[in-house]
Coordinates of C-alpha atoms in Angstrom, one line a residue:
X1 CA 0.0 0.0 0.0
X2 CA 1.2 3.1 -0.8
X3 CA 0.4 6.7 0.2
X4 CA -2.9 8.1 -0.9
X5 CA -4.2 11.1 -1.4
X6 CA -7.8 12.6 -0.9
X7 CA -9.0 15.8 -0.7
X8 CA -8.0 17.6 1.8
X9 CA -5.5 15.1 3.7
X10 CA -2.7 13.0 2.5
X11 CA -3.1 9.2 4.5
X12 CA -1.4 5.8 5.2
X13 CA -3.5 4.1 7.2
X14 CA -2.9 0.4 7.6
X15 CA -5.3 -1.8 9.8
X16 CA -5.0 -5.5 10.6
X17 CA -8.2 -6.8 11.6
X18 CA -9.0 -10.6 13.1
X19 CA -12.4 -11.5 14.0
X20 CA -13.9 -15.4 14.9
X21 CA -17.4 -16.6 14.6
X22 CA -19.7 -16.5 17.5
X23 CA -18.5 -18.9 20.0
X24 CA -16.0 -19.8 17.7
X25 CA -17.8 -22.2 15.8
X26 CA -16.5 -23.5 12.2
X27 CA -19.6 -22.0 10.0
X28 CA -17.0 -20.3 7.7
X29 CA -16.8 -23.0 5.5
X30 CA -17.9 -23.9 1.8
X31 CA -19.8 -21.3 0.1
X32 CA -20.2 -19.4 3.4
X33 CA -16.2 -19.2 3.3
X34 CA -16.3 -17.9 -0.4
X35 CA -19.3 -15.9 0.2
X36 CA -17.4 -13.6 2.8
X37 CA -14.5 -13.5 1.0
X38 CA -16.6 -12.1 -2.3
X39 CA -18.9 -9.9 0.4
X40 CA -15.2 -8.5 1.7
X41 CA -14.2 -7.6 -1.5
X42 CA -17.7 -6.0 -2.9
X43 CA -17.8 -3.9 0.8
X44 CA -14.1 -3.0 -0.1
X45 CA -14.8 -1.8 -3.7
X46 CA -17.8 0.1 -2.9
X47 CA -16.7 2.6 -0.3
X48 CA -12.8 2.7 -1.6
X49 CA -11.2 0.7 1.2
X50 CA -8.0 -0.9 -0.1
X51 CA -7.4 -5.0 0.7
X52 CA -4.1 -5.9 1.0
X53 CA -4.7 -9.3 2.4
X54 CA -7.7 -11.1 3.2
X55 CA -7.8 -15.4 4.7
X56 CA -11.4 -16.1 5.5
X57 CA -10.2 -20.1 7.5
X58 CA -12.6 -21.9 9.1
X59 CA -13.0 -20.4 12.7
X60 CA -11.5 -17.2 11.9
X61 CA -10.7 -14.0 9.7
X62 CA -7.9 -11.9 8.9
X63 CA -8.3 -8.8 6.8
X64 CA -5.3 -6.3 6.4
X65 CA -6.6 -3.0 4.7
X66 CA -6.2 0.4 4.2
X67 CA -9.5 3.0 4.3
X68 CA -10.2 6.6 3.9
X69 CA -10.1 9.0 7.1
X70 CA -13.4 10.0 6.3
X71 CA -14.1 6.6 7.9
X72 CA -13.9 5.6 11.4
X73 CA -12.1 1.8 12.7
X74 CA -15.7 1.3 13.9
X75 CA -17.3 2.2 11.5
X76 CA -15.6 0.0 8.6
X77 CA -15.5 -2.9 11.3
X78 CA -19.8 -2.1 11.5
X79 CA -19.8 -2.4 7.8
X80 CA -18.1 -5.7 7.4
X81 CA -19.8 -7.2 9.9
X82 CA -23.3 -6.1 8.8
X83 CA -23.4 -6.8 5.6
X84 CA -21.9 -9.4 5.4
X85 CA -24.0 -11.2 8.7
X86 CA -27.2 -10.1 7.0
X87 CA -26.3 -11.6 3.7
X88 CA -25.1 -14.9 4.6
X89 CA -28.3 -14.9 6.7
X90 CA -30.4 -14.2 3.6
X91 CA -28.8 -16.6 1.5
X92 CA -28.7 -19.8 3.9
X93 CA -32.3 -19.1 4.5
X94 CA -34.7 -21.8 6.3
X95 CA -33.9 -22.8 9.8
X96 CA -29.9 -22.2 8.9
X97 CA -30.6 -18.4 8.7
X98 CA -29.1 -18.4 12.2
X99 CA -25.7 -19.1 10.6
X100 CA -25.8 -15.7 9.8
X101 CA -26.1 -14.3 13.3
X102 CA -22.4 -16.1 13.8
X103 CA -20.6 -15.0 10.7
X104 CA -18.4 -12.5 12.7
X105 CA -18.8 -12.6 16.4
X106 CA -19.0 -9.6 18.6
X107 CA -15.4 -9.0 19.3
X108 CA -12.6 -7.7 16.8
X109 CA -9.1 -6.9 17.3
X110 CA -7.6 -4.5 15.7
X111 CA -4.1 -3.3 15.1
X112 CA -3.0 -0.3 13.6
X113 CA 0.8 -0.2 13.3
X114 CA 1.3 -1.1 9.8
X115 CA 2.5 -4.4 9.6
X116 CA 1.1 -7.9 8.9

């Protein structure tokens, strides 16, 4: 990642973000695994966050990314989550729609120092 530019601040913000399904259960598996991965990515695009890495394993996630200023940690860690709980809730549907509740559990950590 390099330094970028927006109007009117000049930013390198690096983040490396881990989060674990509720209870740490292994839903992120199958198309649930790719389906976060491609929900990551979409989320990413759309607001002009930067991915530099991204491993969606079975109990866990690892995202390294750089976002705008404009946006808060909290507010991109809201974002992620959100969507992307609602959406594998909508797409597992039936009883399994509860899968979606545990996509990404309530607890993140976050480190903002630059490096993987």
């Amino acid at each position: 990642m390099a330094i970028r530019r927006a109007s009117p601040c000049v930013y390198d913000t690096r983040y490396h973000l881990v989060w674990a399904p509720k209870y740490r259960k292994w839903v992120l598996q199958g198309a649930i695994r790719q389906r976060v991965r491609e929900l990551f990515w979409e989320i990413a695009g759309h607001h002009g966050f930067e991915i530099e890495e991204l491993e969606v394993d079975k109990d866990h996630v690892h995202l390294f990314l750089s976002f705008p200023p404009k946006y808060s940690i909290g507010a991109v860690v809201g974002l992620l989550k959100a969507v992307s709980a609602k959406e594998i809730g909508r797409v597992s549907g039936g009883p399994e729609a509860a899968v979606g509740r545990r996509v990404l559990g309530r607890w993140v950590f976050c480190s903002d120092g630059g490096t993987k």
